[in-house]
Structures are given as structure tokens and as C-alpha cells.
DNA sequence: CTGAAAGCGCTTACAG
DNA sequence: CTGAAAGCGCTTACAG
């Protein structure tokens, strides 16, 4: 199809003229705003095809009084879990005519606070914010912009929130470790002990359920969920246990696959074999979980489902009163435990 | 600051009224379109601060005849290299008032072709497309939408392109491997042997320069740049060499860190120690390169620089004729070789 | 350096 | 189910 570069883009008027109907009717067909007779619809669709018309979203948004963009804040896009989530959110948002403005909080409490409290540089139809540090009770709504929180939050009912049931996922991981024979399970990760219903709390519950102890010396909070930190803390833990004459753990739960990769390094350097001596399970199912040595057992959240829920909740909040149920809804997405080499025992 | 939720958002008119000037003047201050006297500017800025005014981008874009959005196509957002690049591009685009529409090609030739040839669903001020399969000569411009290609392209001068000098980077990797004593270097990766100035061609040149042979049996193209493929192909190569009574390589160049991680697995399973028996170097410097066993030496591209160049080229192409130099400019960003454990020898 | 006014391309009461 | 017209909030010649 050859196009004349100098001819201006076709507008709604051009389509209307060609189809012999009013702009309003074309608008109704394109936007699905009101029912149109089949005959008219066909004429309009033909005219759209002939002219190659595509709507001008700026004009549409201006007329409808919305910005057409939502903001998505994640710790770092470089982390595959969040990148993947972002991809799904972009897709879900596009379905509703939204463009996603990406924002990175750098995974710090200040970064999270900033995006929630500072004035955005442009108008937004809504915000999806993935928090790691900020507790939901600390989030104060500064205005009426629709907001959905993602992540590991305590259910408190004041702000819309979507995530997986981290507690249940942690519990499943613990049951899996117990099932492959672990008796001394260590937990490594940021946020350990801070919330009541998070993944590490679930692990503890799962261990108790399996009749295993939750040993304080094996609970290791870390400063950041990175591989380096995971390696450092596990190395430290092994040294302390050795010094105390205590045996090493025979199972490790890491809050994140990246942390688990660091744990793998630390265990290897201490001469412990995975999974023979120590079984290791991570969380997130990043692409690299299948390329580590050994491959990593992990918990995989249904990220597409999380994305759909989040964007849907934003849509339900559009124009709704501050006390609408969509403002405070809590939605859960499913997860799956993916067993791989790091917990494979005969 | 308490805000009345029911009061409508302040507009340019409101600011103008408050400052006692015309809309045009406020517009000039906000957009920097024309010089304004210091005294007037101050009055306007004060009024903006008092009203909490923020521009409506839909209205601005409509008036200026642009869409305010550019499209960025990457193979998969889950790959940290591209996620990081996307983050930088979002930042660079925001500086120029652009919102980035994210698109994933899935890393396939069809996906790349589709985004370049199909009609976008909305109007775009430009496109940045990261290609892996499509050769630049195959890219046919279907319309006047500004376009910048990213990736490993042959310089041909017909379409704007930004990337690092992959050939030089490959050469640097080869020189590094030679420097740590490698004599039999294998190359693993998709696209091997397809282009003349790409990273693997650079590796070959670097090896020759160091007086080392480029051994055909050590050149291994793979179907996709993934860890699984890297592991499969290296395993296969080692088996073939063994069967032929040939020694294994003592150095491996992988086109991607992820492929290198797969190579690490294959080497380990074949009983070869890294770096003692085989030195391994990857490409991209993904965050996990510091968490693999051993940590991965790699080539790090200056992604912020790539992003800046790409967005700047798009801006230069705005409204310019099809024969403007920005339509065909080639720009290079710097890179660095990052030595880690996988090539560390005493 | 500043003003008054037209226009960007849509949507949406309102009237039929 | 369809039309004619106002309006969304900006920018930009044009005139001063």
C-alpha cells in the first residue's frame, strides 16, 4: 500500500463524510459508545478501512477528560520479575486505552515514599505501585488519583491491593522442603519478621505444621534482596554456626531467586553440595532460575493475573467516589511451586 | 497541603488570570516557547505554584499535532539487558515530554517484522526498535514515522541506528581471553557467522590478532540466546570434541550472559573447572552476572548513552524531511570489559 | 515582549 | 438510532 506522505492523517470527519453519516455515528462505531445499526456500522467500517483512519488519542482523552496514562512504579526494571510484570501490565493497560508511564523506586523506602507523595509531573488516570518497604498503613492518599498497591502487604482494607497469597506460598515452600527431608530450614531475606502474613511467616507456619522447628539462628534478615547480600549473609550464617559447633542447615528458603543464587554461591564455597547436603528454594521464577547451578526450585506467581487485576481495579476506580469498594479491594492471584534440581532428592 | 477534591484541576487560563497576564504568556513560560521578561516570569511561576498547575499533555499534544508517545520494541522485557535499556529510554523520553509505549517482539524475526510493518493501533511520534534477526537492508520504511534501530546491524547508511561497536567489543573480549592464556577459544551464540561486523566477527579478529587460531569446530551457532540453548550446545560441542579425540576449549566467548550461564552449567557437568580449565566471558553485564558460580566476566554497554542517542535521534527526525541526516545517522555508545571470576587466573 | 482568537480532533449532552 | 454544536485545554500564527 503506497501512502502519500504529504496527505494529512484522516480524521473522524473524513470518515464520516466518506460514509455519509455524522461524526457522532463514526465516533460511536469506533469507541463503541452507543449501539449503531448493522447497515450503518458496515458503511462506517468500510470508510475506516478505505481511509486508514486511526483515532487521535490526545483528542479523545482531552474530550473525555482523562489523561490516558497510568503510572507503574517498580523497584528496578532490571529485575526480571518486575520487568515481566511490567510487560503484562502494559498489555492489560493497552486493552483499556492506557499508556503506561514507567517509574523506578530503586527498591528503597524513600523511592517508594517519593512516588506516592510527590506531585507527578503530568496528570495520571491512576497509579500502580509495587512496594517492598512501605507498609500499607503508612500510605496516605494525597489526592483522588486511583491507586493500586502491589506486593507483600498486610491486609488492612484501606487501599486497593493485589498480589499472591504470600503466606500460602511460603507455607507451600516449607512443606516442599519438609517433603524432601529437610529438618533444619534457614530463611534468608529482607523483611524477615516484619509482617505477620508475609512469605517468611508462611514458611514458619509450614515448618511447624510439618513438625519442624523454627530455629532463630537460621532466620537471617538481609539489607537488600540481591545476590550479593544473599551470599554475604549465608556465608556469615555458616561461619557462625560452625563457630558455635552447630550443624549447617539442610534446607534454605530464600525470599527471592536472586537471593537464592547468592545462597548457592555461599553454600558451594563452604563445601556444601546442593541439593545433596542442602536443598534450596527461591521465589519469583526468573528466567535465570533454569540456568543456575543447580537449577532453582521456586514459587511462580501468575503475573498476568496480577497485572489484569491491578489494571481492572484502576478502571473500576475511575470517577468513582473515594468510598467506592474498588478503592479498597484486595485481590489475590494464583501461584505455583516449581520443583527443580536445587530441591531434587532421590 | 490539603486539597479540595471537588475543585477542578487548574488550567492555563486560571494561572493567567491569577498572574494578570494572557494565556499565551503563561504558555511561553511553561513550555519555554518564547522569551519572557524576568518580572513577568516570576509572576507566572508564583501563580503556578499557588494554583498547583500542571499541564494537560493531551491538550498540548493535540494542539502541537503530535501524539506524545513513542514506541519501544524489545525482544522480551524479562531480559534484564532490555529491561534496563527500557528504563533508560523511558527516562530520556520523559525529558522530551514523551511517553513510551512498550512492545515485545518475543525475539523472533516475525515479531520484529510485525512491529516494523504493521499499522500501529495509535499514532506515534517515533519508534525505537531493537532488532536481532532483521538485517537493516530488509527494513523497509512504510511511512514517515521517525525510526531508530538498536542492535547489531551492519552499517549501511539507510536507517538511523545506535548501538555499541560490537565488533570492537568482541575483539576486546578475545584479547582478554588471550591475555589470560587461552589458546583454543570457542564462540557460542545465535547469529554466529551471519554478519560481518558483529561481536563474533570481532572475537575472530581479536583471536587472529593475538596469534590464535579460529577453529571451525569451536564456532557454535545456537537457535536462541537463552541459558538452555547455551547449555545444550556447549554440552553437544564437548561431546563431539571428545568423540573426535580433540581437547576441549580453554576459553569460551558467549554472545550473551544468559548463554554464558548455560555454558557454565555444561562445563561443570562435564567436569571442567571455570576458570581453571576454561575461562568464560559473556556479554551484557546483567545483574545476575555477579551471582553466578563463578561470577561472570562480561562486556558492559553504556545503556544510558544508547538510550540518550536513540531518543535524541528521534527528536531530530521530528518534522524533518525524509532525507534529513537524522534519518540515517549511525551513533555509537561506549562499552567496558568487566573482568570477574570466570576469567580470573593467577 | 504581550494579547485576542482560531484551531488541533475528538466526545457528549441535547434535540430529534 | 442519528445530527448539529459546544467544549475539552492547550499552541500558534497574527497583530500589536
XYZ file of C-alpha atoms (C1' of nucleotides) in Angstrom:
724
model
C 0.000 0.000 0.000
C 1.557 3.239 -1.124
C 0.853 6.258 1.004
C 1.196 9.880 0.100
C 3.361 11.263 2.801
C 2.099 14.773 2.434
C -1.574 13.987 2.791
C -2.710 14.723 6.324
C -3.906 11.910 8.531
C -7.590 11.123 8.062
C -9.863 12.398 10.801
C -13.212 11.369 12.101
C -14.818 13.985 9.832
C -13.180 12.455 6.785
C -14.524 9.039 7.645
C -17.975 10.492 8.349
C -18.051 12.328 5.046
C -16.977 9.236 3.126
C -19.543 7.038 4.883
C -22.238 9.648 4.507
C -23.014 9.814 8.233
C -22.308 12.228 11.070
C -19.157 12.325 13.143
C -21.146 11.202 16.108
C -22.031 7.955 14.409
C -18.456 7.216 13.434
C -17.391 8.017 16.978
C -19.984 5.568 18.247
C -18.656 2.821 15.984
C -15.019 3.413 16.799
C -15.447 3.873 20.501
C -18.375 1.515 20.944
C -20.128 4.262 22.882
C -23.639 3.603 21.615
C -25.431 0.999 19.522
C -25.369 1.536 15.733
C -27.433 -0.290 13.127
C -25.584 -3.054 11.296
C -26.017 -1.372 7.958
C -24.556 1.919 9.180
C -21.781 0.165 11.017
C -20.704 -1.607 7.848
C -20.602 1.607 5.877
C -18.502 3.210 8.602
C -16.103 0.289 8.911
C -15.630 0.319 5.142
C -14.863 4.029 5.211
C -12.375 3.496 8.042
C -10.629 0.775 6.081
C -10.509 2.895 2.922
C -9.105 5.949 4.626
C -6.785 4.091 7.000
C -8.221 6.048 9.891
C -6.828 5.636 13.378
C -8.094 7.678 16.303
C -6.085 10.517 17.774
C -5.795 9.552 21.419
C -4.794 13.021 22.534
C -8.036 14.422 21.216
C -10.069 11.569 22.639
C -8.515 11.881 26.061
C -8.864 15.638 26.067
C -12.532 15.377 25.223
C -13.129 12.680 27.785
C -11.258 14.465 30.494
C -8.734 11.756 31.159
C -5.005 11.700 30.622
C -4.840 8.256 29.065
C -1.783 7.376 31.081
C -1.277 5.436 34.256
C 1.912 5.204 36.240
C 3.594 1.952 37.200
C 6.259 2.078 39.891
C 8.545 -0.927 40.424
C 11.807 -1.234 42.370
C 14.021 -1.748 39.339
C 13.098 -2.719 35.830
C 16.330 -4.706 35.645
C 14.856 -7.294 37.961
C 13.212 -9.840 35.681
C 10.259 -10.378 37.962
C 9.279 -6.736 37.755
C 10.173 -6.417 34.101
C 7.896 -9.302 33.332
C 5.151 -7.858 35.485
C 5.576 -4.528 33.711
C 5.193 -6.260 30.352
C 1.909 -7.792 31.456
C 0.668 -4.518 32.858
C 1.479 -2.687 29.647
C -0.572 -5.264 27.768
C -3.505 -5.101 30.160
C -3.433 -1.309 30.140
C -3.338 -1.119 26.344
C -6.594 -3.060 26.231
C -8.221 -0.186 28.075
C -6.592 2.542 26.016
C -3.992 3.328 28.640
C -0.357 4.011 28.126
C 1.952 3.091 30.976
C 4.457 5.515 32.371
C 7.253 3.509 33.943
C 8.840 4.658 37.175
C 11.576 3.067 39.271
C 11.741 3.422 43.048
C 15.173 1.837 43.254
C 13.771 -0.526 45.851
C 14.235 1.972 48.674
C 11.745 3.261 51.205
C 12.461 6.830 50.087
C 11.848 5.926 46.471
C 8.514 4.375 47.363
C 7.522 7.300 49.508
C 8.503 9.773 46.797
C 6.342 8.250 44.101
C 3.374 8.068 46.440
C 3.668 11.506 47.924
C 5.268 13.798 45.374
C 3.277 15.574 42.729
C 3.567 13.729 39.438
C 4.853 15.873 36.580
C 1.837 15.068 34.491
C -1.763 14.103 35.040
C -2.438 10.480 35.691
C -5.567 8.347 35.470
C -4.139 6.068 38.107
C -1.086 4.590 39.772
C 0.077 1.026 40.340
C 2.822 0.975 42.921
C 4.852 -2.037 43.905
C 6.001 -1.567 47.477
C 8.586 -3.503 49.419
C 9.330 -1.234 52.350
C 6.293 0.904 52.891
C 3.621 -0.707 54.951
C 0.106 -0.096 53.732
C -0.865 1.741 56.884
C 1.870 4.245 56.137
C 0.492 5.069 52.724
C -1.535 8.227 52.865
C -3.618 9.130 49.893
C -2.808 12.702 48.985
C -5.477 13.071 46.333
C -8.194 11.257 44.489
C -5.917 9.607 41.900
C -6.894 5.927 41.738
C -4.237 3.759 43.349
C -3.450 0.054 43.482
C -0.652 -1.366 45.604
C 1.289 -4.470 44.618
C 3.360 -6.669 46.860
C 3.651 -8.070 50.290
C 1.184 -6.088 52.330
C -0.779 -6.774 55.433
C -4.456 -6.901 54.714
C -5.810 -3.775 56.303
C -8.605 -2.788 53.990
C -7.763 0.850 53.357
C -6.091 0.760 49.931
C -6.673 -1.459 46.916
C -4.096 -4.202 46.742
C -3.284 -7.160 44.534
C -0.730 -9.903 44.946
C -0.432 -13.565 45.579
C -1.105 -15.098 48.938
C 2.496 -14.868 50.039
C 1.778 -16.594 53.280
C 0.311 -19.619 51.492
C 3.200 -19.629 49.034
C 5.755 -19.562 51.841
C 3.884 -22.339 53.554
C 3.939 -24.417 50.340
C 7.693 -23.910 50.047
C 8.186 -25.100 53.641
C 6.016 -28.149 53.099
C 8.024 -28.935 49.951
C 11.335 -28.652 51.837
C 9.998 -30.848 54.623
C 8.825 -33.283 51.974
C 12.333 -33.725 50.578
C 13.637 -34.469 54.047
C 14.813 -31.127 55.409
C 14.799 -30.792 59.199
C 16.786 -27.610 59.749
C 15.474 -24.933 57.417
C 17.041 -21.482 57.149
C 15.187 -18.387 55.910
C 17.079 -15.676 54.108
C 15.638 -12.363 53.039
C 14.784 -8.756 53.592
C 11.753 -8.070 55.700
C 12.006 -11.218 57.725
C 9.982 -10.827 60.860
C 8.389 -7.528 59.899
C 4.918 -8.581 58.834
C 2.526 -11.194 60.061
C 1.205 -12.693 56.891
C 4.167 -12.497 54.517
C 6.095 -15.272 52.839
C 8.528 -15.909 55.679
C 5.668 -16.084 58.168
C 4.138 -18.691 55.860
C 7.360 -20.659 55.818
C 7.444 -20.681 59.611
C 3.849 -21.860 59.723
C 4.574 -24.583 57.165
C 7.560 -25.815 59.136
C 5.590 -26.022 62.356
C 2.826 -27.806 60.524
C 5.355 -30.387 59.342
C 6.542 -30.804 62.903
C 9.825 -28.993 62.253
C 11.358 -26.347 64.484
C 11.743 -22.702 63.509
C 15.289 -22.053 64.662
C 16.125 -18.431 65.481
C 19.770 -18.847 64.486
C 18.609 -19.820 60.973
C 16.429 -16.715 60.476
C 18.516 -14.206 58.589
C 17.173 -10.812 57.563
C 19.191 -9.056 54.861
C 19.591 -5.454 53.840
C 18.511 -5.890 50.227
C 17.129 -8.706 48.145
C 20.207 -9.083 45.966
C 22.513 -11.946 45.144
C 25.458 -10.256 46.829
C 23.539 -9.843 50.059
C 22.288 -13.419 49.928
C 25.822 -14.686 49.530
C 27.179 -12.487 52.289
C 24.519 -13.400 54.826
C 24.598 -17.143 54.164
C 28.379 -17.124 54.397
C 28.109 -15.311 57.712
C 25.447 -17.697 58.983
C 27.512 -20.778 58.122
C 30.554 -19.324 59.856
C 28.571 -18.521 62.999
C 27.030 -21.981 63.132
C 30.427 -23.578 62.686
C 31.904 -21.417 65.443
C 29.055 -22.420 67.733
C 29.576 -26.070 66.933
C 26.095 -26.243 65.385
C 25.386 -28.150 62.169
C 24.611 -26.228 58.966
C 21.021 -26.065 57.727
C 19.828 -28.812 55.404
C 17.300 -26.563 53.715
C 17.227 -22.899 52.663
C 14.254 -20.731 51.794
C 15.282 -17.506 50.069
C 12.689 -14.739 49.619
C 13.842 -14.176 46.068
C 15.528 -16.205 43.321
C 18.325 -13.691 43.160
C 18.989 -14.111 46.888
C 18.826 -17.875 46.338
C 21.526 -17.598 43.671
C 23.746 -15.859 46.197
C 22.972 -18.595 48.711
C 24.010 -21.193 46.132
C 27.374 -19.482 45.804
C 27.886 -19.311 49.571
C 26.969 -22.976 50.090
C 29.266 -24.072 47.280
C 32.165 -22.119 48.707
C 31.590 -23.676 52.112
C 31.856 -27.116 50.555
C 28.173 -27.939 50.915
C 26.505 -29.676 47.966
C 23.097 -28.574 46.681
C 20.749 -30.422 46.808
C 22.600 -33.386 48.409
C 23.569 -31.595 51.634
C 21.249 -28.612 51.452
C 18.024 -28.142 49.481
C 17.381 -24.588 48.281
C 14.179 -22.944 47.119
C 13.707 -19.406 45.823
C 10.783 -17.214 44.889
C 9.769 -15.489 41.589
C 10.754 -17.953 38.858
C 13.066 -15.608 36.995
C 14.323 -16.861 33.600
C 17.754 -17.499 35.089
C 16.340 -19.997 37.566
C 16.763 -22.584 34.838
C 20.379 -21.635 34.171
C 21.841 -21.567 37.646
C 23.971 -24.358 39.023
C 21.904 -26.272 40.049
C 18.628 -25.079 38.522
C 16.448 -23.430 41.125
C 13.201 -24.687 42.607
C 10.953 -21.708 43.100
C 7.497 -20.224 43.547
C 5.980 -18.776 40.369
C 3.280 -16.134 40.750
C 0.736 -15.747 37.975
C 1.991 -12.373 36.832
C -0.515 -11.959 34.017
C -3.285 -12.395 36.541
C -1.748 -9.872 38.903
C -1.491 -7.393 36.052
C -5.086 -7.914 34.959
C -6.421 -7.462 38.455
C -4.394 -4.326 39.051
C -5.464 -2.606 35.853
C -9.060 -3.719 36.272
C -9.151 -2.243 39.773
C -7.809 1.023 38.424
C -10.555 1.069 35.833
C -13.224 0.391 38.417
C -11.921 3.310 40.432
C -12.282 5.764 37.540
C -14.597 8.555 38.515
C -15.809 6.603 41.487
C -16.252 8.129 44.875
C -13.470 7.860 47.424
C -15.527 5.325 49.333
C -16.155 3.021 46.365
C -15.301 -0.634 47.059
C -12.712 -0.664 44.244
C -10.698 1.831 46.285
C -10.080 -0.729 48.990
C -10.465 -4.108 47.253
C -7.959 -6.881 47.977
C -7.433 -9.382 45.161
C -5.263 -12.469 45.042
C -3.646 -14.156 42.050
C -2.658 -17.842 41.955
C 0.884 -19.171 42.303
C 2.627 -22.468 41.639
C 5.566 -24.274 43.195
C 8.089 -25.257 40.511
C 10.423 -28.042 41.678
C 13.855 -28.175 40.004
C 17.334 -29.543 40.726
C 18.004 -27.495 43.864
C 15.462 -29.491 45.876
C 15.610 -32.767 43.923
C 16.392 -35.709 46.140
C 16.110 -39.383 45.260
C -1.245 20.608 51.806
C -4.949 19.992 51.844
C -6.684 19.788 48.520
C -10.330 20.111 47.745
C -11.099 17.007 45.761
C -14.076 18.518 44.040
C -12.320 21.602 42.701
C -11.392 21.084 39.050
C -7.756 20.976 38.032
C -6.328 24.455 37.412
C -5.889 25.337 33.742
C -3.646 27.681 31.883
C -6.433 30.290 31.964
C -6.604 30.094 35.739
C -2.897 30.684 36.050
C -3.074 33.543 33.544
C -5.915 35.194 35.382
C -4.141 34.909 38.710
C -0.883 36.283 37.299
C -2.678 39.023 35.431
C -1.255 38.082 32.039
C -2.535 36.330 28.924
C -2.642 32.582 28.355
C -0.023 32.948 25.701
C 2.464 34.312 28.194
C 1.859 31.506 30.661
C 2.199 29.028 27.837
C 5.514 30.618 26.908
C 6.793 30.283 30.453
C 5.647 26.695 30.910
C 6.744 25.472 27.518
C 9.749 27.722 27.100
C 8.463 28.594 23.669
C 9.429 32.266 23.654
C 11.403 34.657 25.828
C 9.531 36.298 28.693
C 10.710 39.180 30.872
C 12.042 38.168 34.297
C 9.397 40.153 36.093
C 6.546 38.521 34.197
C 8.095 35.080 34.533
C 8.242 35.436 38.285
C 4.617 36.439 38.498
C 3.665 33.449 36.359
C 5.778 30.990 38.317
C 4.247 32.244 41.545
C 0.749 31.765 40.137
C 1.668 28.246 39.006
C 2.925 27.392 42.462
C -0.148 28.828 44.131
C -2.609 27.012 41.919
C -0.642 23.763 41.693
C -0.968 23.887 37.931
C 0.348 21.016 35.783
C -0.071 21.000 32.028
C -2.566 18.723 30.329
C -0.409 16.799 27.906
C -3.345 15.617 25.826
C -4.289 19.188 25.066
C -0.711 20.199 24.402
C -0.082 17.314 22.078
C -3.336 17.858 20.256
C -2.514 21.488 19.698
C 1.001 20.715 18.586
C -0.040 17.962 16.288
C 1.979 15.246 17.908
C 0.908 12.144 19.766
C 3.342 12.495 22.636
C 4.139 8.808 22.551
C 6.939 6.814 21.026
C 7.080 3.067 20.734
C 9.921 0.941 22.044
C 10.178 -2.626 20.795
C 12.477 -5.082 22.572
C 12.683 -8.871 22.369
C 11.452 -9.525 25.897
C 11.221 -7.206 28.824
C 12.146 -10.122 31.074
C 15.690 -9.995 29.787
C 17.484 -7.647 32.171
C 19.571 -6.077 29.445
C 16.478 -4.888 27.612
C 14.597 -4.057 30.774
C 17.453 -1.829 31.833
C 17.648 -0.267 28.395
C 13.903 0.341 28.506
C 14.273 2.065 31.856
C 16.876 4.430 30.432
C 14.784 5.113 27.348
C 11.739 5.923 29.448
C 13.842 8.437 31.351
C 15.331 10.003 28.235
C 11.912 10.181 26.575
C 10.290 11.788 29.614
C 12.802 14.631 29.354
C 11.329 15.445 25.967
C 7.718 15.067 27.015
C 7.356 11.620 25.511
C 5.652 8.642 26.989
C 6.982 5.247 25.948
C 4.706 2.534 24.679
C 6.407 -0.785 25.376
C 6.198 -3.562 22.820
C 7.726 -7.039 22.876
C 8.806 -8.854 19.708
C 9.459 -12.100 21.540
C 12.886 -12.125 19.929
C 11.609 -13.646 16.711
C 12.023 -12.480 13.131
C 8.228 -12.407 12.710
C 7.822 -10.314 15.819
C 10.367 -7.820 14.547
C 8.823 -7.706 11.128
C 5.343 -7.229 12.575
C 6.215 -4.188 14.651
C 8.006 -2.581 11.723
C 5.423 -3.305 9.071
C 2.040 -3.443 10.707
C -0.049 -0.383 11.312
C 0.279 0.706 14.918
C -3.025 0.970 16.730
C -2.341 4.540 17.661
C -0.374 7.439 16.291
C 3.265 7.532 17.157
C 5.867 10.286 17.123
C 8.546 7.705 16.542
C 9.719 4.151 17.007
C 12.811 2.638 18.588
C 13.149 -0.975 17.546
C 15.702 -3.394 18.865
C 16.342 -5.988 16.181
C 18.171 -9.268 16.435
C 17.068 -11.090 13.335
C 16.124 -8.490 10.790
C 19.006 -7.095 8.829
C 18.857 -3.380 8.249
C 18.638 -3.796 4.496
C 15.453 -5.770 4.996
C 13.770 -2.975 6.898
C 11.502 -1.054 4.586
C 10.080 2.192 5.802
C 6.371 2.100 5.248
C 5.719 5.669 6.226
C 7.306 8.794 7.520
C 7.248 7.821 11.203
C 10.707 8.537 12.627
C 12.589 5.314 13.283
C 15.744 4.340 15.142
C 17.108 0.816 15.120
C 19.030 -0.666 18.046
C 21.309 -3.652 17.968
C 23.810 -5.493 15.922
C 23.406 -4.083 12.436
C 25.687 -3.774 9.507
C 26.427 -0.173 8.783
C 24.581 0.513 5.577
C 23.537 4.112 5.955
C 19.835 3.837 5.165
C 18.208 3.871 8.613
C 19.190 5.604 11.830
C 20.926 3.212 14.175
C 22.524 3.293 17.591
C 24.484 0.671 19.452
C 27.918 -0.091 20.705
C 30.742 -1.085 18.425
C 30.050 -4.789 18.775
C 32.997 -5.694 16.664
C 35.371 -3.775 18.907
C 33.726 -5.261 21.992
C 34.108 -8.779 20.629
C 37.702 -8.043 19.800
C 38.311 -6.780 23.355
C 36.824 -9.971 24.775
C 39.108 -12.097 22.579
C 42.162 -10.092 23.573
C 41.177 -10.526 27.222
C 40.819 -14.297 26.830
C 44.155 -14.481 25.045
C 45.639 -12.392 27.845
C 44.638 -14.925 30.491
C 46.287 -17.696 28.493
C 43.510 -19.141 26.333
C 44.657 -20.799 23.116
C 41.523 -22.641 21.997
C 38.568 -20.259 22.193
C 35.010 -21.343 21.453
C 32.237 -18.957 20.387
C 28.669 -19.673 21.354
C 25.678 -17.717 20.201
C 22.856 -17.002 17.796
C 23.795 -15.175 14.658
C 27.300 -16.514 14.500
C 28.666 -16.084 11.050
C 25.747 -14.038 9.756
C 27.126 -10.533 9.750
C 30.493 -9.074 9.023
C 30.971 -6.554 11.769
C 29.198 -8.138 14.710
C 30.555 -9.278 18.041
C 31.591 -12.756 16.938
C 33.407 -11.320 13.920
C 35.226 -9.076 16.376
C 36.165 -12.062 18.509
C 37.585 -13.825 15.473
C 39.587 -10.738 14.548
C 40.862 -10.414 18.120
C 41.971 -14.019 18.217
C 43.876 -13.700 14.933
C 45.447 -10.520 16.185
C 46.668 -12.405 19.265
C 48.100 -15.084 17.016
C 45.422 -17.613 17.963
C 43.514 -19.826 15.544
C 39.789 -19.513 14.849
C 38.777 -23.150 14.962
C 35.638 -24.056 12.999
C 34.732 -26.899 15.379
C 34.587 -24.352 18.218
C 32.164 -22.000 16.417
C 28.682 -22.889 17.606
C 25.608 -21.039 16.416
C 22.515 -21.516 18.580
C 18.816 -21.199 17.949
C 18.121 -18.647 20.660
C 20.215 -16.656 23.098
C 18.951 -18.456 26.197
C 20.621 -20.317 29.016
C 19.023 -23.602 27.992
C 20.340 -23.304 24.457
C 23.782 -22.332 25.688
C 23.899 -25.382 27.926
C 22.642 -27.701 25.197
C 25.073 -26.520 22.558
C 28.138 -26.499 24.790
C 27.282 -29.993 26.027
C 26.973 -31.110 22.408
C 30.247 -29.446 21.441
C 32.149 -31.071 24.310
C 30.743 -34.493 23.377
C 31.719 -34.070 19.734
C 35.230 -32.956 20.604
C 35.641 -35.897 22.951
C 34.384 -38.312 20.313
C 36.859 -36.844 17.824
C 39.697 -37.166 20.317
C 40.125 -33.387 20.322
C 40.795 -31.428 23.515
C 38.066 -29.183 24.956
C 38.319 -25.409 24.544
C 40.215 -23.471 27.203
C 38.185 -20.334 26.608
C 34.540 -19.589 25.796
C 33.017 -16.433 24.414
C 29.223 -16.371 24.760
C 27.234 -13.697 22.918
C 25.118 -13.112 25.983
C 25.479 -13.507 29.747
C 22.485 -15.791 29.810
C 24.087 -18.075 27.231
C 27.287 -17.912 29.287
C 25.358 -19.101 32.351
C 24.219 -22.118 30.367
C 27.790 -22.710 29.246
C 28.889 -22.628 32.900
C 26.392 -25.396 33.656
C 27.546 -27.529 30.724
C 31.220 -27.148 31.587
C 30.591 -28.002 35.227
C 28.652 -31.116 34.291
C 31.477 -32.206 32.009
C 33.891 -31.952 34.910
C 35.682 -28.878 33.600
C 36.526 -26.164 36.129
C 35.919 -22.495 35.416
C 38.182 -20.563 35.247
C 40.962 -23.085 35.972
C 40.332 -25.286 32.907
C 38.186 -22.971 30.844
C 37.840 -19.192 31.023
C 34.359 -17.864 30.168
C 33.254 -14.399 29.167
C 29.726 -13.200 28.451
C 28.129 -10.034 27.147
C 25.614 -7.535 28.662
C 26.527 -7.349 32.359
C 23.163 -8.450 33.701
C 22.689 -8.138 37.483
C 22.978 -11.912 37.867
C 26.497 -11.879 36.420
C 27.663 -11.188 39.967
C 25.673 -14.079 41.436
C 26.568 -16.940 39.126
C 29.048 -19.614 40.085
C 31.661 -18.339 39.311
C 30.823 -14.644 38.775
C 30.879 -13.771 35.124
C 33.344 -11.631 33.237
C 31.426 -9.649 30.658
C 31.141 -6.683 28.333
C 29.020 -3.817 29.684
C 27.469 -1.434 27.173
C 26.718 2.120 28.290
C 22.958 1.704 28.160
C 22.153 5.223 29.323
C 24.191 6.545 26.423
C 22.439 4.275 23.937
C 19.089 5.449 25.247
C 20.034 9.116 25.026
C 21.288 8.788 21.479
C 18.203 6.896 20.342
C 15.729 9.381 21.774
C 17.783 12.340 20.579
C 17.800 10.947 17.042
C 14.055 10.546 17.168
C 13.724 14.139 18.237
C 15.964 15.337 15.442
C 13.803 13.471 12.984
C 10.608 15.218 14.093
C 9.079 17.040 11.184
C 12.236 16.680 9.201
C 12.257 15.657 5.572
C 12.765 12.022 4.678
C 16.268 12.873 3.505
C 17.335 14.602 6.730
C 20.639 13.315 8.114
C 18.971 12.249 11.390
C 17.013 9.690 9.360
C 20.180 7.775 8.560
C 22.618 8.693 11.331
C 24.726 5.965 12.937
C 25.769 6.597 16.542
C 27.945 4.533 18.842
C 27.915 4.309 22.627
C 30.918 3.254 24.729
C 31.360 -0.141 26.374
C 33.639 -1.603 29.056
C 35.079 -5.022 29.718
C 34.328 -6.139 33.280
C 36.676 -8.903 34.458
C 35.310 -11.239 37.161
C 35.961 -14.739 38.497
C 35.151 -16.625 35.300
C 38.321 -15.371 33.601
C 40.469 -14.820 36.706
C 43.735 -16.696 36.535
C 46.738 -16.250 38.806
C 7.834 41.085 24.802
C 2.298 40.524 25.067
C -2.978 39.780 23.603
C -7.222 38.068 21.346
C -8.720 34.375 18.599
C -8.672 30.323 15.787
C -7.925 25.586 15.658
C -5.990 20.793 16.964
C -9.561 16.022 16.679
C -12.185 14.082 19.432
C -16.755 13.177 22.891
C -21.079 14.278 24.723
C -25.235 16.331 26.300
C -29.096 17.906 23.744
C -32.579 17.667 20.424
C -34.800 14.932 17.088
C -30.674 5.107 16.149
C -28.678 9.904 14.114
C -27.265 15.249 13.681
C -25.523 19.894 14.739
C -22.882 22.214 18.060
C -20.337 23.180 22.174
C -16.332 22.228 24.661
C -12.018 19.640 26.432
C -7.017 22.690 27.445
C -3.607 23.660 25.093
C -0.360 26.161 20.971
C 0.428 29.283 17.375
C 0.219 32.438 13.592
C -1.201 37.110 13.522
C -1.350 41.672 15.034
C 0.374 44.995 18.140
